[in-house]
């Protein structure tokens, strides 16, 4: 097995894994359990990792790049307009209230 991605959260690692499986690439998430004891271990040692078979590593890395480069958060996060303080949903590029761009 070969490590192709180090995620900053277990959720991201599993997301990557799911995407890889959609491409018929079997992937494993490692270190996930360690993340739950973060605080006792240096954070760099608790980052969840995504591993695949070496045969698939190149293709998997391409897919990961595509995932990371695409705007892969349909839900996204709500944002607060810095100009008027109104809350906007992630799908808004500009503030619904004052039309200022998302900042
Ligand atoms: Zn606004």
mmCIF file with all atom_site columns, C-alpha atoms and ligand atoms in Angstrom:
data_model
loop_
_atom_site.group_PDB
_atom_site.id
_atom_site.type_symbol
_atom_site.label_atom_id
_atom_site.label_alt_id
_atom_site.label_comp_id
_atom_site.label_asym_id
_atom_site.label_entity_id
_atom_site.label_seq_id
_atom_site.pdbx_PDB_ins_code
_atom_site.Cartn_x
_atom_site.Cartn_y
_atom_site.Cartn_z
_atom_site.occupancy
_atom_site.B_iso_or_equiv
_atom_site.pdbx_formal_charge
_atom_site.auth_seq_id
_atom_site.auth_comp_id
_atom_site.auth_asym_id
_atom_site.auth_atom_id
_atom_site.pdbx_PDB_model_num
ATOM   1   C  CA  . UNK A 1 1   ? 0.000   0.000  0.000   1.00 0.00 ? 1   UNK A CA  1
ATOM   2   C  CA  . UNK A 1 2   ? 1.109   3.536  -0.710  1.00 0.00 ? 2   UNK A CA  1
ATOM   3   C  CA  . UNK A 1 3   ? 0.085   6.747  1.023   1.00 0.00 ? 3   UNK A CA  1
ATOM   4   C  CA  . UNK A 1 4   ? -1.365  9.180  -1.481  1.00 0.00 ? 4   UNK A CA  1
ATOM   5   C  CA  . UNK A 1 5   ? -2.965  11.777 0.737   1.00 0.00 ? 5   UNK A CA  1
ATOM   6   C  CA  . UNK A 1 6   ? -2.757  13.186 4.246   1.00 0.00 ? 6   UNK A CA  1
ATOM   7   C  CA  . UNK A 1 7   ? -6.015  14.803 5.262   1.00 0.00 ? 7   UNK A CA  1
ATOM   8   C  CA  . UNK A 1 8   ? -6.512  17.451 7.903   1.00 0.00 ? 8   UNK A CA  1
ATOM   9   C  CA  . UNK A 1 9   ? -9.638  15.735 9.159   1.00 0.00 ? 9   UNK A CA  1
ATOM   10  C  CA  . UNK A 1 10  ? -11.084 12.259 9.264   1.00 0.00 ? 10  UNK A CA  1
ATOM   11  C  CA  . UNK A 1 11  ? -14.101 13.534 7.334   1.00 0.00 ? 11  UNK A CA  1
ATOM   12  C  CA  . UNK A 1 12  ? -11.861 14.692 4.489   1.00 0.00 ? 12  UNK A CA  1
ATOM   13  C  CA  . UNK A 1 13  ? -9.965  11.411 4.479   1.00 0.00 ? 13  UNK A CA  1
ATOM   14  C  CA  . UNK A 1 14  ? -13.204 9.458  4.204   1.00 0.00 ? 14  UNK A CA  1
ATOM   15  C  CA  . UNK A 1 15  ? -14.477 11.774 1.531   1.00 0.00 ? 15  UNK A CA  1
ATOM   16  C  CA  . UNK A 1 16  ? -11.336 11.096 -0.510  1.00 0.00 ? 16  UNK A CA  1
ATOM   17  C  CA  . UNK A 1 17  ? -11.724 7.407  0.113   1.00 0.00 ? 17  UNK A CA  1
ATOM   18  C  CA  . UNK A 1 18  ? -15.330 7.470  -1.085  1.00 0.00 ? 18  UNK A CA  1
ATOM   19  C  CA  . UNK A 1 19  ? -14.412 9.351  -4.235  1.00 0.00 ? 19  UNK A CA  1
ATOM   20  C  CA  . UNK A 1 20  ? -11.644 6.857  -4.973  1.00 0.00 ? 20  UNK A CA  1
ATOM   21  C  CA  . UNK A 1 21  ? -14.063 3.986  -4.512  1.00 0.00 ? 21  UNK A CA  1
ATOM   22  C  CA  . UNK A 1 22  ? -16.391 5.631  -6.989  1.00 0.00 ? 22  UNK A CA  1
ATOM   23  C  CA  . UNK A 1 23  ? -13.468 5.317  -9.404  1.00 0.00 ? 23  UNK A CA  1
ATOM   24  C  CA  . UNK A 1 24  ? -13.098 1.642  -8.491  1.00 0.00 ? 24  UNK A CA  1
ATOM   25  C  CA  . UNK A 1 25  ? -9.931  2.291  -6.532  1.00 0.00 ? 25  UNK A CA  1
ATOM   26  C  CA  . UNK A 1 26  ? -9.838  0.536  -3.198  1.00 0.00 ? 26  UNK A CA  1
ATOM   27  C  CA  . UNK A 1 27  ? -8.511  2.852  -0.524  1.00 0.00 ? 27  UNK A CA  1
ATOM   28  C  CA  . UNK A 1 28  ? -7.858  2.653  3.180   1.00 0.00 ? 28  UNK A CA  1
ATOM   29  C  CA  . UNK A 1 29  ? -7.954  5.401  5.765   1.00 0.00 ? 29  UNK A CA  1
ATOM   30  C  CA  . UNK A 1 30  ? -5.183  5.086  8.338   1.00 0.00 ? 30  UNK A CA  1
ATOM   31  C  CA  . UNK A 1 31  ? -4.452  6.973  11.529  1.00 0.00 ? 31  UNK A CA  1
ATOM   32  C  CA  . UNK A 1 32  ? -8.122  7.807  11.836  1.00 0.00 ? 32  UNK A CA  1
ATOM   33  C  CA  . UNK A 1 33  ? -8.387  6.397  15.330  1.00 0.00 ? 33  UNK A CA  1
ATOM   34  C  CA  . UNK A 1 34  ? -5.333  8.270  16.492  1.00 0.00 ? 34  UNK A CA  1
ATOM   35  C  CA  . UNK A 1 35  ? -7.092  11.499 15.673  1.00 0.00 ? 35  UNK A CA  1
ATOM   36  C  CA  . UNK A 1 36  ? -9.463  10.864 18.538  1.00 0.00 ? 36  UNK A CA  1
ATOM   37  C  CA  . UNK A 1 37  ? -6.622  11.102 21.014  1.00 0.00 ? 37  UNK A CA  1
ATOM   38  C  CA  . UNK A 1 38  ? -5.186  14.248 19.516  1.00 0.00 ? 38  UNK A CA  1
ATOM   39  C  CA  . UNK A 1 39  ? -3.742  16.304 22.304  1.00 0.00 ? 39  UNK A CA  1
ATOM   40  C  CA  . UNK A 1 40  ? -1.743  13.430 23.661  1.00 0.00 ? 40  UNK A CA  1
ATOM   41  C  CA  . UNK A 1 41  ? 0.155   13.010 20.425  1.00 0.00 ? 41  UNK A CA  1
ATOM   42  C  CA  . UNK A 1 42  ? 1.740   15.622 18.175  1.00 0.00 ? 42  UNK A CA  1
ATOM   43  C  CA  . UNK A 1 43  ? -0.835  16.652 15.612  1.00 0.00 ? 43  UNK A CA  1
ATOM   44  C  CA  . UNK A 1 44  ? 1.362   15.659 12.695  1.00 0.00 ? 44  UNK A CA  1
ATOM   45  C  CA  . UNK A 1 45  ? 1.209   12.081 13.878  1.00 0.00 ? 45  UNK A CA  1
ATOM   46  C  CA  . UNK A 1 46  ? -2.546  11.997 14.061  1.00 0.00 ? 46  UNK A CA  1
ATOM   47  C  CA  . UNK A 1 47  ? -3.401  13.187 10.583  1.00 0.00 ? 47  UNK A CA  1
ATOM   48  C  CA  . UNK A 1 48  ? -5.629  10.656 8.831   1.00 0.00 ? 48  UNK A CA  1
ATOM   49  C  CA  . UNK A 1 49  ? -3.980  9.226  5.741   1.00 0.00 ? 49  UNK A CA  1
ATOM   50  C  CA  . UNK A 1 50  ? -5.405  7.675  2.612   1.00 0.00 ? 50  UNK A CA  1
ATOM   51  C  CA  . UNK A 1 51  ? -3.561  4.654  1.264   1.00 0.00 ? 51  UNK A CA  1
ATOM   52  C  CA  . UNK A 1 52  ? -4.055  2.759  -1.969  1.00 0.00 ? 52  UNK A CA  1
ATOM   53  C  CA  . UNK A 1 53  ? -2.339  -0.084 -3.741  1.00 0.00 ? 53  UNK A CA  1
ATOM   54  C  CA  . UNK A 1 54  ? 0.832   1.118  -5.496  1.00 0.00 ? 54  UNK A CA  1
ATOM   55  C  CA  . UNK A 1 55  ? -0.684  0.083  -8.800  1.00 0.00 ? 55  UNK A CA  1
ATOM   56  C  CA  . UNK A 1 56  ? -3.393  2.703  -8.377  1.00 0.00 ? 56  UNK A CA  1
ATOM   57  C  CA  . UNK A 1 57  ? -1.294  5.381  -6.707  1.00 0.00 ? 57  UNK A CA  1
ATOM   58  C  CA  . UNK A 1 58  ? -0.777  7.572  -9.749  1.00 0.00 ? 58  UNK A CA  1
ATOM   59  C  CA  . UNK A 1 59  ? -4.407  7.524  -10.781 1.00 0.00 ? 59  UNK A CA  1
ATOM   60  C  CA  . UNK A 1 60  ? -5.487  8.042  -7.180  1.00 0.00 ? 60  UNK A CA  1
ATOM   61  C  CA  . UNK A 1 61  ? -3.249  11.074 -6.805  1.00 0.00 ? 61  UNK A CA  1
ATOM   62  C  CA  . UNK A 1 62  ? -4.779  12.591 -9.925  1.00 0.00 ? 62  UNK A CA  1
ATOM   63  C  CA  . UNK A 1 63  ? -8.248  12.030 -8.535  1.00 0.00 ? 63  UNK A CA  1
ATOM   64  C  CA  . UNK A 1 64  ? -7.272  13.581 -5.223  1.00 0.00 ? 64  UNK A CA  1
ATOM   65  C  CA  . UNK A 1 65  ? -5.962  16.631 -7.064  1.00 0.00 ? 65  UNK A CA  1
ATOM   66  C  CA  . UNK A 1 66  ? -9.218  16.888 -8.970  1.00 0.00 ? 66  UNK A CA  1
ATOM   67  C  CA  . UNK A 1 67  ? -11.150 16.666 -5.725  1.00 0.00 ? 67  UNK A CA  1
ATOM   68  C  CA  . UNK A 1 68  ? -8.998  19.317 -4.089  1.00 0.00 ? 68  UNK A CA  1
ATOM   69  C  CA  . UNK A 1 69  ? -9.080  21.626 -7.090  1.00 0.00 ? 69  UNK A CA  1
ATOM   70  C  CA  . UNK A 1 70  ? -12.773 21.393 -7.696  1.00 0.00 ? 70  UNK A CA  1
ATOM   71  C  CA  . UNK A 1 71  ? -15.173 23.346 -5.589  1.00 0.00 ? 71  UNK A CA  1
ATOM   72  C  CA  . UNK A 1 72  ? -16.155 20.250 -3.775  1.00 0.00 ? 72  UNK A CA  1
ATOM   73  C  CA  . UNK A 1 73  ? -18.403 21.645 -1.102  1.00 0.00 ? 73  UNK A CA  1
ATOM   74  C  CA  . UNK A 1 74  ? -21.945 21.894 -2.417  1.00 0.00 ? 74  UNK A CA  1
ATOM   75  C  CA  . UNK A 1 75  ? -23.089 22.556 1.094   1.00 0.00 ? 75  UNK A CA  1
ATOM   76  C  CA  . UNK A 1 76  ? -20.192 24.800 1.957   1.00 0.00 ? 76  UNK A CA  1
ATOM   77  C  CA  . UNK A 1 77  ? -20.314 27.084 4.903   1.00 0.00 ? 77  UNK A CA  1
ATOM   78  C  CA  . UNK A 1 78  ? -22.501 30.043 5.531   1.00 0.00 ? 78  UNK A CA  1
ATOM   79  C  CA  . UNK A 1 79  ? -20.602 33.297 5.554   1.00 0.00 ? 79  UNK A CA  1
ATOM   80  C  CA  . UNK A 1 80  ? -21.137 36.594 7.280   1.00 0.00 ? 80  UNK A CA  1
ATOM   81  C  CA  . UNK A 1 81  ? -21.022 39.744 5.186   1.00 0.00 ? 81  UNK A CA  1
ATOM   82  C  CA  . UNK A 1 82  ? -18.193 41.955 6.440   1.00 0.00 ? 82  UNK A CA  1
ATOM   83  C  CA  . UNK A 1 83  ? -19.991 45.049 5.219   1.00 0.00 ? 83  UNK A CA  1
ATOM   84  C  CA  . UNK A 1 84  ? -23.441 44.724 6.736   1.00 0.00 ? 84  UNK A CA  1
ATOM   85  C  CA  . UNK A 1 85  ? -23.106 41.713 9.018   1.00 0.00 ? 85  UNK A CA  1
ATOM   86  C  CA  . UNK A 1 86  ? -25.882 39.705 7.407   1.00 0.00 ? 86  UNK A CA  1
ATOM   87  C  CA  . UNK A 1 87  ? -25.547 35.951 7.132   1.00 0.00 ? 87  UNK A CA  1
ATOM   88  C  CA  . UNK A 1 88  ? -25.398 34.433 3.651   1.00 0.00 ? 88  UNK A CA  1
ATOM   89  C  CA  . UNK A 1 89  ? -25.621 30.812 2.582   1.00 0.00 ? 89  UNK A CA  1
ATOM   90  C  CA  . UNK A 1 90  ? -22.660 29.287 0.795   1.00 0.00 ? 90  UNK A CA  1
ATOM   91  C  CA  . UNK A 1 91  ? -24.403 29.377 -2.577  1.00 0.00 ? 91  UNK A CA  1
ATOM   92  C  CA  . UNK A 1 92  ? -24.438 33.180 -2.576  1.00 0.00 ? 92  UNK A CA  1
ATOM   93  C  CA  . UNK A 1 93  ? -21.399 34.795 -4.155  1.00 0.00 ? 93  UNK A CA  1
ATOM   94  C  CA  . UNK A 1 94  ? -22.544 38.218 -3.127  1.00 0.00 ? 94  UNK A CA  1
ATOM   95  C  CA  . UNK A 1 95  ? -24.377 39.395 -0.041  1.00 0.00 ? 95  UNK A CA  1
ATOM   96  C  CA  . UNK A 1 96  ? -28.133 39.134 -0.505  1.00 0.00 ? 96  UNK A CA  1
ATOM   97  C  CA  . UNK A 1 97  ? -28.552 42.313 1.498   1.00 0.00 ? 97  UNK A CA  1
ATOM   98  C  CA  . UNK A 1 98  ? -25.943 44.759 0.257   1.00 0.00 ? 98  UNK A CA  1
ATOM   99  C  CA  . UNK A 1 99  ? -24.535 42.931 -2.813  1.00 0.00 ? 99  UNK A CA  1
ATOM   100 C  CA  . UNK A 1 100 ? -20.986 43.057 -1.518  1.00 0.00 ? 100 UNK A CA  1
ATOM   101 C  CA  . UNK A 1 101 ? -18.918 40.105 -2.746  1.00 0.00 ? 101 UNK A CA  1
ATOM   102 C  CA  . UNK A 1 102 ? -18.164 37.246 -0.376  1.00 0.00 ? 102 UNK A CA  1
ATOM   103 C  CA  . UNK A 1 103 ? -15.039 37.987 1.552   1.00 0.00 ? 103 UNK A CA  1
HETATM 104 ZN ZN1 . LIG B 2 .   ? -23.898 42.681 3.150   1.00 0.00 ? 1   LIG B ZN1 1
#
